PDB file of C-alpha atoms in Angstrom:
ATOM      1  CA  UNK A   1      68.310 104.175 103.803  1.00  0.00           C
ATOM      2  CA  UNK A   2      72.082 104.061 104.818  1.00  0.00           C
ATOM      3  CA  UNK A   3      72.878 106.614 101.505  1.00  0.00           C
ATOM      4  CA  UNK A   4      75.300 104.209 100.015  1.00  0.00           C
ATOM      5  CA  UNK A   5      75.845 104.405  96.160  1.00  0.00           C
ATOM      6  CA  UNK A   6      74.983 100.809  95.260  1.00  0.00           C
ATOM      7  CA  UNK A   7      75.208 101.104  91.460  1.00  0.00           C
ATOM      8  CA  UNK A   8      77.426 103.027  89.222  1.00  0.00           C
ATOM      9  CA  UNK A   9      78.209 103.734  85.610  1.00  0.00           C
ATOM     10  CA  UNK A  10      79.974 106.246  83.546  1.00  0.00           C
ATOM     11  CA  UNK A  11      79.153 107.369  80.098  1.00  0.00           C
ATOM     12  CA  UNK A  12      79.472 110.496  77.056  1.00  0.00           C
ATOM     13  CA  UNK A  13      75.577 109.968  77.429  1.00  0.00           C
ATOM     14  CA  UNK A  14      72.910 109.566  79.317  1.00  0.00           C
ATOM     15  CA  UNK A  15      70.570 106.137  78.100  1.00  0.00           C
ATOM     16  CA  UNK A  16      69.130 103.370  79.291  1.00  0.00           C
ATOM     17  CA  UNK A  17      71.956 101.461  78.912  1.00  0.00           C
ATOM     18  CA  UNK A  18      73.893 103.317  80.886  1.00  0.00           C
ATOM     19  CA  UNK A  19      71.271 102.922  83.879  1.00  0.00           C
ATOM     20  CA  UNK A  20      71.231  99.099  83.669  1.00  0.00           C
ATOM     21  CA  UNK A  21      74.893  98.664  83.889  1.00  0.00           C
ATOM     22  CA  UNK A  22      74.587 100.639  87.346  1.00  0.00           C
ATOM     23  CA  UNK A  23      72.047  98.364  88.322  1.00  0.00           C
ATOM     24  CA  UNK A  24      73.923  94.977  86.928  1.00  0.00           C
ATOM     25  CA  UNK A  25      76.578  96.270  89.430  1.00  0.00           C
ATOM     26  CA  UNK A  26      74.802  96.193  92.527  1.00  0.00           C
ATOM     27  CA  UNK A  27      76.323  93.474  94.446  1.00  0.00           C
ATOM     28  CA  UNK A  28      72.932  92.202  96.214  1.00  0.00           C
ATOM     29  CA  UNK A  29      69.923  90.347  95.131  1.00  0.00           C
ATOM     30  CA  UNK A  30      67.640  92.344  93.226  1.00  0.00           C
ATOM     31  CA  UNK A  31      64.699  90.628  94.082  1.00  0.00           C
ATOM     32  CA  UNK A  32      65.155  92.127  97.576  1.00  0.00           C
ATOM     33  CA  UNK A  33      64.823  95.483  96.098  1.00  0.00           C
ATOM     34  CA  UNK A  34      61.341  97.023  96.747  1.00  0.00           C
ATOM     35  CA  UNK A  35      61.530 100.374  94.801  1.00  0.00           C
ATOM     36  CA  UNK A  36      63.022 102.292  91.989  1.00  0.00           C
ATOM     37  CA  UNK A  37      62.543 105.736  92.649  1.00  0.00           C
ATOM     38  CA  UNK A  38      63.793 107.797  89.778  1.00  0.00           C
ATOM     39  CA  UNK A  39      62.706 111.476  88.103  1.00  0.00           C
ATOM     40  CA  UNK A  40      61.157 111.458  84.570  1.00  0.00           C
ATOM     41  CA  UNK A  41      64.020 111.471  82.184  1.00  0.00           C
ATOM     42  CA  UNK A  42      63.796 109.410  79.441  1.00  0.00           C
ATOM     43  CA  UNK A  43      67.066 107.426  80.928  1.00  0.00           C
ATOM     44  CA  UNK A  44      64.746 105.763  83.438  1.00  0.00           C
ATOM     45  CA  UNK A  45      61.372 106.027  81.903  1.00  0.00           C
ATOM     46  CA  UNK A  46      62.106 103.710  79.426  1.00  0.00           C
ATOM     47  CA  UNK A  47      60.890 100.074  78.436  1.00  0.00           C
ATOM     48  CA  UNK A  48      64.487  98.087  78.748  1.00  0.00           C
ATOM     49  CA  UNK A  49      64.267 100.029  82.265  1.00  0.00           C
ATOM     50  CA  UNK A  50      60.253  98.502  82.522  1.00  0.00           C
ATOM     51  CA  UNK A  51      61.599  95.048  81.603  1.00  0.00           C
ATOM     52  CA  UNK A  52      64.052  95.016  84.604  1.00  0.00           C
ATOM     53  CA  UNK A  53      61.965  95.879  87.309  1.00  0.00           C
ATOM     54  CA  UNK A  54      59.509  93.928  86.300  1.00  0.00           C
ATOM     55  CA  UNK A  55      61.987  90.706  85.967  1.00  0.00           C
ATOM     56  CA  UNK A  56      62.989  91.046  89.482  1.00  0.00           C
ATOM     57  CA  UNK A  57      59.417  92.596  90.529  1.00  0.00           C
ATOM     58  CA  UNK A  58      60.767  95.913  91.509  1.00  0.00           C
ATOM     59  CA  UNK A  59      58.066  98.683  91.708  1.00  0.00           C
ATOM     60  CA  UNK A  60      58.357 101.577  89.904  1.00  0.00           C
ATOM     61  CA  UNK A  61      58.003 105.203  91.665  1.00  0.00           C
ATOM     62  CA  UNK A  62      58.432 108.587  89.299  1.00  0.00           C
ATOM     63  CA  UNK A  63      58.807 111.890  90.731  1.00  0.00           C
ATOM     64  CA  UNK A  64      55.981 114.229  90.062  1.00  0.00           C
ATOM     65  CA  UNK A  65      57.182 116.462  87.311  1.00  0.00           C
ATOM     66  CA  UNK A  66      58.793 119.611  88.300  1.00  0.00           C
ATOM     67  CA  UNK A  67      58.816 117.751  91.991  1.00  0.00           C
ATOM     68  CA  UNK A  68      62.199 116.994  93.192  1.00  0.00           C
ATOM     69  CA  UNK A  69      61.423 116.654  96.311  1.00  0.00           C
ATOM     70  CA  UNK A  70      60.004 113.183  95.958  1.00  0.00           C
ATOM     71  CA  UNK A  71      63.050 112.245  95.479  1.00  0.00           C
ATOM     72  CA  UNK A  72      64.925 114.012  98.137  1.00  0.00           C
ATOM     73  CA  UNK A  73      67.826 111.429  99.184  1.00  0.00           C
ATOM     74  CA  UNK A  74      68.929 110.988  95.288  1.00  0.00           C
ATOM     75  CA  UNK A  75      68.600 114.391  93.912  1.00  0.00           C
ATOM     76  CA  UNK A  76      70.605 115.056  97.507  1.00  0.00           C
ATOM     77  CA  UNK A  77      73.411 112.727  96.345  1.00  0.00           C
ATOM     78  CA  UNK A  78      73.122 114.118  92.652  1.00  0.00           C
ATOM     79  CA  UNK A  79      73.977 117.585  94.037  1.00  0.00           C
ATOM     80  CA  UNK A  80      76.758 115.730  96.319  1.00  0.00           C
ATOM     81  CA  UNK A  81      78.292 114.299  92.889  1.00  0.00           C
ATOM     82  CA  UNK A  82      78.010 117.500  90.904  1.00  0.00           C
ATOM     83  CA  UNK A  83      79.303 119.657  93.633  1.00  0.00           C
ATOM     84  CA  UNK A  84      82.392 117.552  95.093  1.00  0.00           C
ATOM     85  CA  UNK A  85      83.268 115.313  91.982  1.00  0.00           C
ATOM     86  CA  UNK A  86      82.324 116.544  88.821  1.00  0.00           C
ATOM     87  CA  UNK A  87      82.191 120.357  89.341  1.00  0.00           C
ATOM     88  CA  UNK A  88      84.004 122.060  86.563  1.00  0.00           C
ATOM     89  CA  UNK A  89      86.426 119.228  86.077  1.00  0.00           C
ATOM     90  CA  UNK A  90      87.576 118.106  82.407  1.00  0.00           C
ATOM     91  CA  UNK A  91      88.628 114.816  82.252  1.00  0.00           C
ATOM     92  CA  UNK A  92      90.628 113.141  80.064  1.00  0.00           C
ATOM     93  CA  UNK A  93      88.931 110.305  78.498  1.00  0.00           C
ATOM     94  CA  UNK A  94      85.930 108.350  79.352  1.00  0.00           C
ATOM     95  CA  UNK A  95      88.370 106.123  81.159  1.00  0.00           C
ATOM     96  CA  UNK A  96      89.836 108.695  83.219  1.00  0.00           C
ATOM     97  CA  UNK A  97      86.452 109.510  84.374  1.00  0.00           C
ATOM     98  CA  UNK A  98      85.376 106.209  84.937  1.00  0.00           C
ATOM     99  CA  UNK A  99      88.382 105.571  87.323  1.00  0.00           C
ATOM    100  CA  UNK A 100      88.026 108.762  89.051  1.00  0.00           C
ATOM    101  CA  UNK A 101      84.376 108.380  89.593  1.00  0.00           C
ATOM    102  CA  UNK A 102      84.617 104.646  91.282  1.00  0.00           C
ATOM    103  CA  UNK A 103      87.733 106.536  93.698  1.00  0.00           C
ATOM    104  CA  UNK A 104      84.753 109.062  94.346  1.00  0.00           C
ATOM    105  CA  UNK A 105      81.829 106.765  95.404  1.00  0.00           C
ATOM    106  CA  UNK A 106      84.144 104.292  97.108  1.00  0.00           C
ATOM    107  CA  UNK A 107      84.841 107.951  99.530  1.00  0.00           C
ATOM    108  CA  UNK A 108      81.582 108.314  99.450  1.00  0.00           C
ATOM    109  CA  UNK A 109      80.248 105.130 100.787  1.00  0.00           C
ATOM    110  CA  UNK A 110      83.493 105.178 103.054  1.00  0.00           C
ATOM    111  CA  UNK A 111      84.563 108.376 104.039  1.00  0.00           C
ATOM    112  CA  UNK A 112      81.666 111.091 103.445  1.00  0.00           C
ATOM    113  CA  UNK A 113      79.347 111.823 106.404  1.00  0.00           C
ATOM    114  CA  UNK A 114      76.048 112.499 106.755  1.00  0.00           C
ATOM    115  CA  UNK A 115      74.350 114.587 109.300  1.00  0.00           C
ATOM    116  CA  UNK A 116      71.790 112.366 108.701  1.00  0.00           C
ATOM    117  CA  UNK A 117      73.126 109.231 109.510  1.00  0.00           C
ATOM    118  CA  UNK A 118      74.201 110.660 112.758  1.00  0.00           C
ATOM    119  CA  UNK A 119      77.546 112.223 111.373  1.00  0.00           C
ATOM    120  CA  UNK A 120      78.660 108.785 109.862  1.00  0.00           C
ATOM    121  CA  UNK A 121      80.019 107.787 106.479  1.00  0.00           C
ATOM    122  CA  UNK A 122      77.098 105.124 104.443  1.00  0.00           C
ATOM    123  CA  UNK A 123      78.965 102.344 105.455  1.00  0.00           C
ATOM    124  CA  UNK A 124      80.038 102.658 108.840  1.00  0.00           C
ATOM    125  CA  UNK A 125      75.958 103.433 109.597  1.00  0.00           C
ATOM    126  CA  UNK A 126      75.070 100.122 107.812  1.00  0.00           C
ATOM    127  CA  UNK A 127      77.555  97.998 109.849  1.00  0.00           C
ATOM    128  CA  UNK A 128      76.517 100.173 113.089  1.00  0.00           C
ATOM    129  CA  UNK A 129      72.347  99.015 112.643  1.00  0.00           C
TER     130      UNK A 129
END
């Protein structure tokens, strides 16, 4: 995993809905995807969310509850999000956000390194392989 934010979507809530327009917006073949590893929130454990992977024949991998650590690279990038981008910020509108947020993952993926990727940003690792 190169830690790039593939998928993204804004919203007052957090649904279903809201998790397949991240996924409509990654800009690669589904199909080649082998796993959706997500924790057990009702956002992702969810039949319109069962009805995509299975269309593009995606396997399905829930954390444990109370297990984060099955999930360490995500909930690490969830605490990257809160801390750097969202902590105690008040935005606008829902369009404000939305803007802000795609100038935050587009640092991410460009800027942000990762001791982990040998202190480079997502992308410059993935073009580096």
């Amino acid at each position: 995993s190169n830690r790039e934010i593939v998928g993204r979507s804004a919203g007052r809530h957090k649904t279903a809905a809201l998790v397949m327009q991240a996924m409509s917006q990654i800009p690669m073949n589904l199909q080649t995807i082998e796993l959706f590893h997500s924790d057990r929130g009702k956002e992702f454990d969810n039949h319109l969310i069962d009805e995509c992977l299975t269309a593009f024949g995606i396997k399905r991998s829930l954390s444990r509850k109370g297990c984060p650590y099955d999930n360490a690279i995500a909930e690490s990038t969830f605490k990257a999000v809160k801390t750097e981008f969202v902590s105690n910020t008040i935005f606008d509108s829902l369009a404000q956000l939305k803007l802000e947020f795609n100038h935050y993952v587009d640092w991410f993926n460009y800027n942000r390194i990762h001791s982990t990727l040998n202190y480079q940003s997502p992308i410059e690792y993935k073009r580096n392989r």
